[in-house]
Coordinates of C-alpha atoms and ligand atoms in Angstrom, one line a residue:
M9 CA 94.4 94.5 144.4
D10 CA 92.1 95.8 141.6
L11 CA 93.4 97.5 138.5
K12 CA 92.6 101.0 139.9
H13 CA 94.8 100.4 143.0
Q14 CA 97.6 98.8 140.9
L15 CA 97.6 101.9 138.7
E16 CA 97.7 104.2 141.7
N17 CA 100.8 102.5 142.9
S18 CA 102.5 102.6 139.5
Q19 CA 103.6 105.4 137.1
I20 CA 100.9 104.5 134.6
T21 CA 97.6 106.4 134.7
L22 CA 94.2 105.0 133.8
D23 CA 94.2 107.3 130.7
D24 CA 97.5 105.8 129.6
V25 CA 95.9 102.3 129.7
K26 CA 92.9 103.5 127.8
H27 CA 95.1 105.1 125.1
K28 CA 96.9 101.9 124.6
I29 CA 93.9 99.8 124.0
K30 CA 94.1 98.3 120.5
T31 CA 91.4 96.9 118.3
K32 CA 92.9 94.4 116.0
S33 CA 91.3 93.5 112.6
D34 CA 92.2 92.4 109.2
V35 CA 90.7 95.5 107.5
I36 CA 89.9 99.0 108.7
L37 CA 87.4 101.1 106.7
I38 CA 87.6 104.8 107.5
G39 CA 84.2 106.5 107.0
A40 CA 80.7 105.1 106.7
G41 CA 79.6 106.3 103.3
I42 CA 78.7 104.3 100.2
M43 CA 82.3 103.5 99.3
S44 CA 83.2 101.8 102.6
A45 CA 79.8 100.1 102.7
T46 CA 80.4 98.7 99.2
L47 CA 84.0 97.5 100.0
G48 CA 82.9 96.1 103.3
I49 CA 80.1 94.0 101.9
I50 CA 82.1 92.7 99.0
L51 CA 84.9 91.6 101.3
K52 CA 82.6 89.9 103.7
E53 CA 80.8 88.1 100.9
L54 CA 84.2 86.9 99.5
D55 CA 85.6 85.9 102.9
P56 CA 83.2 85.7 105.8
T57 CA 86.1 85.1 108.2
L58 CA 87.6 88.6 107.6
T59 CA 87.5 90.9 110.6
I60 CA 86.6 94.5 109.8
T61 CA 86.5 97.7 111.9
I62 CA 84.6 100.7 110.5
L63 CA 85.4 104.0 112.1
E64 CA 82.9 106.9 111.5
R65 CA 83.2 110.4 113.1
L66 CA 79.5 111.2 112.9
D67 CA 76.6 109.5 114.9
A68 CA 75.3 107.5 111.9
A69 CA 76.2 106.2 108.5
A70 CA 75.9 108.2 105.3
R71 CA 75.4 111.6 106.7
E72 CA 77.9 113.3 104.4
S73 CA 78.0 113.1 100.5
S74 CA 76.2 109.8 100.4
N75 CA 73.1 111.2 102.1
A76 CA 70.2 111.5 99.6
W77 CA 69.8 115.3 100.1
N78 CA 73.6 115.9 99.7
N79 CA 73.9 114.5 96.2
A80 CA 71.7 114.4 93.0
G81 CA 70.9 110.7 93.3
T82 CA 71.5 110.2 89.6
G83 CA 72.5 106.7 88.7
H84 CA 75.1 108.1 86.4
S85 CA 75.1 106.2 83.2
A86 CA 76.0 109.0 80.8
F87 CA 72.5 108.7 79.2
C88 CA 71.9 112.4 79.9
E89 CA 75.1 114.0 81.2
L90 CA 76.5 115.9 78.2
N91 CA 79.8 116.6 79.9
Y92 CA 80.7 112.9 79.6
T93 CA 80.7 113.2 75.8
P94 CA 82.8 116.3 74.8
Q95 CA 83.1 117.4 71.3
K96 CA 86.5 116.9 69.7
P97 CA 88.2 119.7 67.8
D98 CA 87.2 117.9 64.5
G99 CA 83.6 118.1 65.6
S100 CA 83.2 114.4 66.3
I101 CA 82.0 113.2 69.8
N102 CA 84.3 111.5 72.2
C103 CA 82.3 108.7 73.8
K104 CA 85.0 107.0 75.8
K105 CA 84.1 108.3 79.2
A106 CA 80.4 107.7 78.5
F107 CA 81.0 104.0 77.7
E108 CA 83.1 103.6 80.8
I109 CA 80.5 105.2 83.1
A110 CA 77.6 103.4 81.5
S111 CA 79.4 100.0 81.9
S112 CA 80.3 100.8 85.5
F113 CA 76.7 101.6 86.4
E114 CA 75.5 98.2 85.0
I115 CA 78.1 96.6 87.3
S116 CA 76.6 98.5 90.2
K117 CA 73.1 97.3 89.2
E118 CA 74.3 93.7 88.9
F119 CA 75.8 93.8 92.4
W120 CA 72.7 95.5 94.0
A121 CA 70.5 92.9 92.3
Y122 CA 72.7 90.2 94.0
L123 CA 72.2 92.0 97.4
V124 CA 68.4 91.9 96.7
E125 CA 68.6 88.2 96.0
R126 CA 70.5 87.8 99.3
K127 CA 67.8 89.8 101.0
I128 CA 70.3 92.3 102.3
I129 CA 68.6 95.3 100.6
I130 CA 65.1 96.1 99.4
P131 CA 65.0 97.7 96.0
E132 CA 62.0 100.0 96.4
A133 CA 63.7 101.6 99.4
F134 CA 66.6 103.0 97.3
I135 CA 66.3 102.7 93.5
H136 CA 63.6 103.9 91.1
S137 CA 63.2 104.1 87.3
V138 CA 63.3 107.8 86.3
P139 CA 63.8 108.7 82.6
H140 CA 67.1 110.4 81.9
C141 CA 66.7 113.3 79.5
S142 CA 69.0 115.9 77.9
F143 CA 67.5 119.1 76.8
V144 CA 69.2 121.8 74.6
W145 CA 68.2 124.9 72.7
G146 CA 69.8 127.0 69.9
Q147 CA 71.1 125.7 66.5
E148 CA 74.6 124.8 67.8
D149 CA 73.6 122.8 70.8
V150 CA 70.8 121.0 68.8
A151 CA 73.4 120.0 66.3
F152 CA 75.7 118.8 69.1
L153 CA 72.9 116.7 70.7
K154 CA 72.0 115.1 67.4
K155 CA 75.6 114.1 66.8
R156 CA 76.0 112.8 70.3
Y157 CA 72.9 110.7 69.9
E158 CA 74.1 109.3 66.5
A159 CA 77.4 108.4 68.1
L160 CA 76.0 106.8 71.2
I161 CA 73.2 104.8 69.6
Q162 CA 75.7 102.6 67.9
D163 CA 76.7 101.0 71.2
A164 CA 74.8 98.3 73.0
L165 CA 74.6 100.3 76.2
F166 CA 72.8 103.2 74.5
K167 CA 70.6 101.2 72.2
D168 CA 67.3 102.4 73.7
L169 CA 68.3 106.1 73.6
E170 CA 65.6 108.3 71.9
Y171 CA 66.1 111.6 70.1
T172 CA 63.6 114.2 69.0
E173 CA 63.3 117.8 67.8
D174 CA 59.6 117.6 67.8
R175 CA 58.1 120.0 70.3
A176 CA 55.0 117.9 71.1
T177 CA 57.2 114.9 71.9
I178 CA 59.4 117.0 74.1
T179 CA 56.3 118.4 75.8
E180 CA 55.2 114.9 76.6
W181 CA 58.6 114.0 78.0
M182 CA 59.1 117.1 80.1
P183 CA 56.0 119.3 80.2
L184 CA 57.4 121.9 82.7
V185 CA 60.4 122.5 80.5
M186 CA 58.3 123.3 77.4
K187 CA 55.6 125.4 79.1
D188 CA 55.8 129.1 78.0
R189 CA 58.9 128.5 75.9
D190 CA 59.6 130.7 72.8
P191 CA 58.0 128.7 69.9
N192 CA 60.6 129.9 67.5
E193 CA 63.6 128.6 69.4
P194 CA 65.1 125.4 68.0
V195 CA 65.0 122.7 70.7
A196 CA 66.1 119.1 70.9
A197 CA 66.0 116.3 73.6
T198 CA 67.0 112.8 74.2
R199 CA 65.4 110.4 76.6
M200 CA 66.5 107.1 78.1
K201 CA 63.7 105.3 79.9
L202 CA 66.3 103.1 81.5
G203 CA 67.5 105.9 83.8
T204 CA 67.4 105.7 87.6
D205 CA 67.2 107.7 90.7
V206 CA 69.2 106.2 93.6
D207 CA 69.1 107.0 97.3
Y208 CA 72.7 106.2 98.1
G209 CA 72.1 107.1 101.8
T210 CA 69.4 104.5 102.3
L211 CA 71.4 102.0 100.4
S212 CA 74.6 102.6 102.5
R213 CA 72.6 102.4 105.8
A214 CA 71.0 99.1 104.8
I215 CA 74.4 97.6 104.0
F216 CA 75.9 98.8 107.2
Q217 CA 72.9 97.5 109.2
Y218 CA 73.5 94.1 107.7
L219 CA 77.3 94.3 108.1
S220 CA 77.1 95.4 111.8
K221 CA 75.3 92.2 112.7
L222 CA 78.0 89.9 111.2
D223 CA 80.6 88.1 113.2
G224 CA 83.9 90.0 113.1
V225 CA 82.5 93.4 112.1
S226 CA 82.7 96.3 114.4
L227 CA 81.0 99.6 113.4
K228 CA 82.0 102.5 115.6
F229 CA 80.4 105.9 115.5
H230 CA 81.8 109.2 116.9
E231 CA 85.3 107.8 116.2
E232 CA 87.3 110.4 114.3
V233 CA 90.6 109.0 112.8
K234 CA 93.3 111.5 113.7
D235 CA 96.4 109.7 112.6
L236 CA 97.7 106.6 110.9
E237 CA 101.2 105.2 110.7
R238 CA 103.0 102.1 109.5
E239 CA 104.5 100.0 112.3
D240 CA 107.8 98.1 111.9
N241 CA 105.8 94.8 111.6
G242 CA 104.1 96.2 108.4
L243 CA 100.7 96.7 110.1
W244 CA 98.9 100.0 110.1
N245 CA 98.3 101.7 113.5
L246 CA 95.4 104.1 113.5
T247 CA 94.6 106.6 116.3
S248 CA 91.0 107.8 116.7
T249 CA 89.4 110.1 119.2
N250 CA 85.9 109.6 120.4
L251 CA 84.1 112.9 119.8
I252 CA 81.8 112.4 122.8
T253 CA 84.1 111.1 125.4
H254 CA 87.3 112.6 123.9
E255 CA 89.1 109.3 124.7
K256 CA 91.7 108.0 122.3
E257 CA 91.7 104.5 120.8
H258 CA 94.3 102.6 118.8
H259 CA 93.4 100.3 116.0
E260 CA 95.7 97.9 114.2
A261 CA 95.1 96.3 110.8
A262 CA 96.9 94.9 107.8
Y263 CA 94.7 96.8 105.2
V264 CA 93.3 100.3 105.5
F265 CA 90.7 101.9 103.1
I266 CA 90.3 105.6 103.5
G267 CA 86.7 106.2 102.4
A268 CA 86.3 109.4 104.3
G269 CA 84.9 111.5 101.4
G270 CA 86.2 115.0 101.8
G271 CA 88.1 113.9 104.8
S272 CA 90.2 111.4 102.7
L273 CA 92.9 113.8 101.6
P274 CA 94.2 114.9 105.1
L275 CA 94.3 111.2 106.2
L276 CA 96.1 110.2 103.0
E277 CA 98.7 112.9 103.8
K278 CA 99.1 111.5 107.3
S279 CA 99.8 108.1 106.0
D280 CA 103.1 109.4 104.6
I281 CA 103.1 107.0 101.7
P282 CA 105.2 108.3 98.8
E283 CA 102.3 107.8 96.4
A284 CA 100.3 110.6 98.3
K285 CA 102.9 113.2 97.4
G286 CA 101.7 116.2 95.4
Y287 CA 98.0 115.6 95.9
G288 CA 95.9 118.6 97.0
G289 CA 92.2 119.3 97.2
F290 CA 89.9 122.2 96.3
P291 CA 86.5 122.1 98.0
V292 CA 83.3 123.3 96.3
S293 CA 80.0 123.5 98.1
G294 CA 76.7 122.6 96.5
Q295 CA 73.1 123.9 96.8
W296 CA 69.8 123.0 95.3
L297 CA 66.4 124.7 94.8
R298 CA 63.8 122.3 96.3
C299 CA 60.2 122.6 95.0
T300 CA 57.6 122.9 97.7
N301 CA 54.5 122.9 95.5
H302 CA 53.2 119.4 95.1
E303 CA 51.2 120.2 91.9
V304 CA 54.5 121.2 90.3
I305 CA 56.4 118.2 91.7
D306 CA 53.7 115.8 90.3
G307 CA 53.9 117.6 86.9
H308 CA 57.4 116.4 86.1
F309 CA 58.9 112.9 85.9
A310 CA 62.5 112.9 84.6
K311 CA 66.0 113.9 85.3
V312 CA 66.5 116.7 82.7
Y313 CA 70.2 117.6 82.2
G314 CA 71.2 120.6 80.2
K315 CA 74.6 121.9 78.9
A316 CA 77.1 123.6 81.2
K317 CA 77.7 127.2 80.1
V318 CA 81.0 127.9 78.4
G319 CA 83.8 128.4 80.9
T320 CA 81.9 126.7 83.8
P321 CA 83.1 123.5 85.4
P322 CA 81.5 120.1 84.6
M323 CA 79.8 119.8 88.0
S324 CA 77.8 122.9 87.2
V325 CA 75.6 121.1 84.6
P326 CA 72.1 122.3 85.5
H327 CA 69.4 119.7 86.0
L328 CA 65.7 119.6 86.8
D329 CA 65.5 116.5 88.7
T330 CA 62.8 114.1 89.9
R331 CA 64.0 112.4 93.1
V332 CA 62.5 109.8 95.3
I333 CA 63.7 110.4 98.9
N334 CA 62.3 108.5 101.9
G335 CA 59.6 107.1 99.5
Q336 CA 58.4 110.6 98.6
K337 CA 58.6 112.3 95.2
E338 CA 60.7 115.5 95.2
L339 CA 61.8 118.0 92.6
L340 CA 65.2 119.7 92.7
F341 CA 67.0 122.1 90.5
G342 CA 70.7 122.9 90.6
P343 CA 73.4 122.5 91.5
Y344 CA 74.5 126.0 92.5
A345 CA 78.1 126.1 93.6
G346 CA 79.8 128.1 96.3
F347 CA 83.3 128.8 97.6
T348 CA 84.1 127.0 100.9
T349 CA 87.2 126.1 102.9
K350 CA 85.4 123.0 104.5
F351 CA 86.2 119.6 103.2
L352 CA 83.1 118.0 104.8
K353 CA 79.6 119.5 105.4
K354 CA 80.2 118.9 109.1
G355 CA 83.9 119.8 108.8
S356 CA 86.0 122.7 109.9
Y357 CA 86.7 126.0 108.2
W358 CA 90.4 125.2 108.7
D359 CA 90.3 122.0 106.5
L360 CA 91.7 123.7 103.4
A361 CA 94.6 125.5 105.2
K362 CA 95.4 122.3 107.2
S363 CA 95.7 120.3 104.0
L364 CA 98.5 122.4 102.7
E365 CA 101.9 120.7 102.8
L366 CA 105.3 121.4 101.3
G367 CA 104.6 118.7 98.7
N368 CA 101.3 120.1 97.4
I369 CA 101.6 123.8 97.9
F370 CA 103.1 124.4 94.4
P371 CA 100.6 122.2 92.5
M372 CA 97.8 124.0 94.4
I373 CA 99.0 127.4 93.5
S374 CA 99.7 126.4 89.9
A375 CA 96.2 124.8 89.6
G376 CA 94.7 128.0 91.0
M377 CA 96.6 130.2 88.5
H378 CA 95.4 128.0 85.6
N379 CA 91.7 128.0 86.8
F380 CA 90.7 131.6 87.1
P381 CA 87.5 130.9 85.2
L382 CA 86.5 128.5 88.0
T383 CA 87.3 131.0 90.7
K384 CA 85.3 133.6 88.8
Y385 CA 82.4 131.2 88.5
L386 CA 82.5 130.3 92.2
I387 CA 82.4 134.0 93.2
Q388 CA 79.5 134.6 90.8
Q389 CA 77.6 131.6 92.2
A390 CA 78.3 132.5 95.9
S391 CA 77.0 136.0 95.4
Q392 CA 73.7 135.0 93.8
S393 CA 70.3 136.1 95.3
H394 CA 67.2 133.9 95.4
E395 CA 65.9 135.8 92.3
D396 CA 69.2 135.1 90.4
R397 CA 68.8 131.4 91.1
I398 CA 65.1 131.5 90.0
E399 CA 66.3 133.2 86.7
A400 CA 68.7 130.2 86.2
L401 CA 65.8 127.8 86.9
K402 CA 63.6 129.6 84.4
E403 CA 65.9 128.5 81.6
Y404 CA 64.6 125.0 82.3
F405 CA 61.2 125.8 83.7
P406 CA 60.1 129.2 82.2
D407 CA 56.9 129.2 84.2
A408 CA 58.6 128.7 87.6
N409 CA 57.2 130.7 90.5
S410 CA 59.8 132.0 93.0
E411 CA 57.6 131.2 96.0
D412 CA 57.5 127.5 95.2
W413 CA 61.2 127.0 95.7
E414 CA 63.5 127.0 98.7
L415 CA 67.2 126.7 99.0
V416 CA 68.7 123.5 100.5
V417 CA 72.4 122.8 101.1
A418 CA 74.0 119.8 99.4
G419 CA 77.3 118.0 100.1
K420 CA 80.8 119.1 99.5
R421 CA 83.0 118.0 96.7
V422 CA 86.8 118.1 97.1
Q423 CA 88.2 118.3 93.6
I424 CA 91.6 116.6 93.1
I425 CA 94.6 118.7 92.5
K426 CA 97.6 116.8 91.2
S427 CA 101.2 117.8 90.5
D428 CA 101.9 117.9 86.8
E429 CA 105.2 118.1 85.0
K430 CA 104.1 120.6 82.4
E431 CA 101.6 122.8 84.3
G432 CA 102.9 122.5 87.9
G433 CA 99.5 121.5 89.1
V434 CA 96.2 120.4 87.5
L435 CA 92.6 120.4 88.8
E436 CA 90.7 117.3 88.1
F437 CA 86.9 116.6 88.3
G438 CA 86.9 112.8 88.5
T439 CA 87.5 110.2 91.1
E440 CA 90.9 108.6 91.8
V441 CA 92.1 105.8 94.1
V442 CA 95.6 106.3 95.5
F443 CA 97.2 103.0 96.4
A444 CA 100.3 102.3 98.6
K445 CA 102.7 100.4 96.4
D446 CA 102.4 97.2 98.5
G447 CA 98.6 97.4 98.4
T448 CA 98.0 97.7 102.1
L449 CA 96.4 101.1 101.9
A450 CA 93.9 102.7 99.4
A451 CA 92.3 106.2 99.6
L452 CA 89.5 107.4 97.4
L453 CA 89.8 111.1 96.3
G454 CA 87.4 113.2 94.3
A455 CA 83.6 113.0 93.8
S456 CA 82.5 112.3 90.3
P457 CA 80.8 110.2 88.9
G458 CA 81.1 108.9 92.5
A459 CA 78.5 106.8 94.1
S460 CA 77.1 105.3 90.9
T461 CA 80.4 103.7 90.1
S462 CA 81.2 102.6 93.7
V463 CA 81.1 98.9 92.8
A464 CA 83.5 99.2 89.9
I465 CA 85.8 101.4 92.0
M466 CA 85.8 98.9 94.8
L467 CA 86.6 96.1 92.4
E468 CA 89.7 98.1 91.5
V469 CA 90.6 98.4 95.2
L470 CA 90.2 94.6 95.5
V471 CA 92.6 93.9 92.6
D472 CA 95.2 96.2 94.0
C473 CA 94.9 95.5 97.7
F474 CA 94.0 91.8 97.7
S475 CA 95.8 90.8 94.5
D476 CA 96.9 87.4 95.8
K477 CA 93.4 86.3 96.9
V478 CA 91.5 87.8 94.0
K479 CA 93.2 85.4 91.6
F480 CA 92.0 82.4 93.4
A481 CA 89.3 80.3 91.9
E482 CA 87.2 80.7 95.0
W483 CA 87.1 84.5 94.9
Q484 CA 86.7 84.5 91.1
T485 CA 83.6 82.2 91.4
K486 CA 82.1 84.3 94.1
L487 CA 82.7 87.5 92.1
K488 CA 81.0 86.0 89.1
K489 CA 78.0 85.2 91.2
M490 CA 77.9 88.7 92.6
I491 CA 78.5 90.4 89.2
P492 CA 77.6 88.0 86.4
S493 CA 79.3 90.1 83.8
Y494 CA 82.5 90.3 85.9
G495 CA 85.5 90.4 83.6
I496 CA 83.4 90.8 80.4
S497 CA 82.6 94.2 79.0
L498 CA 78.9 95.0 78.3
H499 CA 80.0 97.8 76.0
D500 CA 79.5 96.6 72.4
N501 CA 78.0 93.3 73.6
E502 CA 74.3 93.7 72.8
E503 CA 73.2 90.2 73.8
L504 CA 74.9 90.3 77.2
C505 CA 73.8 93.8 77.9
R506 CA 70.2 93.0 77.3
K507 CA 70.5 89.8 79.4
S508 CA 72.1 91.7 82.2
R509 CA 69.5 94.5 82.1
A510 CA 66.6 92.1 81.9
R511 CA 67.8 90.4 85.1
T512 CA 68.7 93.5 87.1
H513 CA 65.6 95.4 86.2
K514 CA 63.5 92.5 87.3
L515 CA 65.3 92.1 90.6
L516 CA 65.6 95.9 91.3
K517 CA 61.9 96.4 90.3
L518 CA 62.8 98.9 87.6
T519 CA 61.0 99.5 84.2
P520 CA 61.0 96.0 82.6
I521 CA 63.3 95.9 79.5
E522 CA 60.4 94.5 77.4
E523 CA 58.5 97.7 77.9
L524 CA 61.1 99.8 76.3
Q525 CA 59.9 101.0 72.9
T526 CA 62.1 103.3 71.0
S527 CA 60.0 106.2 69.5
N528 CA 62.5 108.3 67.7
V529 CA 60.8 111.2 65.9
Ligands
FAD24 C1 76.4 118.1 95.2 C2 76.8 116.7 94.9 C3 76.1 116.0 93.9 C4 76.4 114.6 93.6 N1 75.6 113.9 92.8 C5 75.9 112.6 92.5 C6 75.0 111.9 91.7 O1 74.0 112.4 91.2 N2 75.3 110.6 91.5 C7 76.4 110.0 92.0 O2 76.6 108.8 91.8 N3 77.2 110.7 92.8 C8 77.0 112.0 93.1 N4 77.8 112.7 93.9 C9 79.0 112.0 94.5 C10 78.7 111.1 95.6 O3 77.8 111.7 96.5 C11 80.0 110.7 96.3 O4 80.9 110.2 95.3 C12 79.8 109.6 97.3 O5 78.7 109.8 98.2 C13 81.1 109.5 98.1 O6 80.9 108.5 99.1 P1 82.0 108.3 100.2 O7 81.6 107.1 100.9 O8 83.4 108.3 99.5 O9 82.0 109.6 101.0 P2 80.9 110.1 102.1 O10 79.5 109.7 101.8 O11 81.2 111.6 102.2 O12 81.4 109.4 103.4 C14 82.6 109.7 104.1 C15 82.4 109.4 105.5 O13 83.7 109.5 106.2 C16 83.5 110.2 107.4 N5 84.8 110.8 107.8 C17 85.4 111.8 107.3 N6 86.6 112.0 107.9 C18 86.7 111.0 108.9 C19 87.7 110.7 109.9 N7 88.8 111.4 110.0 N8 87.4 109.7 110.7 C20 86.3 109.0 110.6 N9 85.3 109.2 109.7 C21 85.5 110.2 108.8 C22 82.4 111.2 107.1 O14 81.8 111.7 108.3 C23 81.5 110.5 106.2 O15 80.5 109.8 106.9 C24 77.5 114.0 94.3 C25 78.2 114.7 95.2 C26 77.8 116.0 95.6 C27 78.6 116.7 96.6

């Protein structure tokens, strides 16, 4: 008797059988963005025998935040992002975050250089040298930029930073920014030729393409993870629904990484781990102006970051941005923010409401009450017309022509809300990994500095989730091979920093270190 007839004679239906099918693996990665790609490849390089299942709700990898058009593609190194160096009340500059981010990006470059050596990725396809510049105007901001430069230049990571107040030099660095600008206005700029533009989408897809061909790796598209629970035997049991066939599947694993971008918070809540309590999320949507005039695009070659206006959130820092997407030079300006209730670009308008729980409703309300300026800012941004956006662009490109620019929709950022003893709830703009105490589950929340620091973040996941193995000499040796500076800080270590950059720039085909010539004016 075949299975169908057996089933007909029993109480079990074919659907029941399908629903009980279990895939078993050592590790499950939820979401196919840059974070899961990075963790997946690190794990497989460390232990090729590991079995990994990757579950992605869309039809391809990197179609949410990691997609090139959905983020700014900045290899964040704090060279130009002024929000990473706030001014302290005594007027001095706090460089702590800048050093952390710059060190993390060097770790990413070392790891990508290793993947190039292993012929897993091709550098020209995803990373390009694009100078990182900061530009400010007005006495106060000029004084701030100078102080920032003087503080950063002391460190090995920022040794090649250049500073100028000379209009001719700034015109050379960023001609569009200086054209038709008031000649009496004090201006200043910094430049770091070491800056990069990174297509995180292409990078993620290349890694997944490689991973999917390896023994023990299963990459499943259209599989939306709906639930996850801990079984009595300590393993995680995940339920996913195929968004095409609507069939359910069960998946079992010892370790789970929730790298679902905006979709991470709802899944973390479903895991019911005590560490998830009190977390909420506030989604913010992004938009860019994309230049359609090739003459203008060719007239600019830099990522020029300005200063966020007083009372606006850090992710609102305006930038006029050279990008390289699908091998083509592009020019974007933004980001413009907007209010949304979706956690993912291809998500549901119910995402925000569904994320509310007894444990996070108070922190969410408190954070809302303490962040009226943000709400005001989002309403102002959402109600802008094309001409309003062009006015904002003209602060960085005074000669901009409205007809040369079109609006494109970027990805969503779900900002973290955390319960806080004093305030009730606080809104945070960074990235945070929430771990189960026993290290069997990790979830990545937040979106900044994001993809640039993916390697450093995944090393953190490794230490917490695979603490027993990571101590072994075998893993330590392999990690040192992947990331030569592993365990040593490049911050304040000039010789090592130079050595690391000389190697990564050669392998990643970036501006050779020897060509850097500081020309402070
Ligand atoms: C406007 C904007 C600008 C940014 N600029 C920069 C920048 O310049 N530099 C930088 O380094 N970073 C930047 N970032 C941040 C960066 O894009 C993110 O940190 C990074 O892409 C996050 O990667 P991820 O893999 O966690 O998430 P994603 O790339 O969003 O991937 C998550 C995946 O999970 C899938 N998923 C979700 N829910 C489920 C589910 N239930 N089941 C199965 N699959 C699911 C999604 O479909 C998606 O494919 C920016 C972000 C935004 C929005």
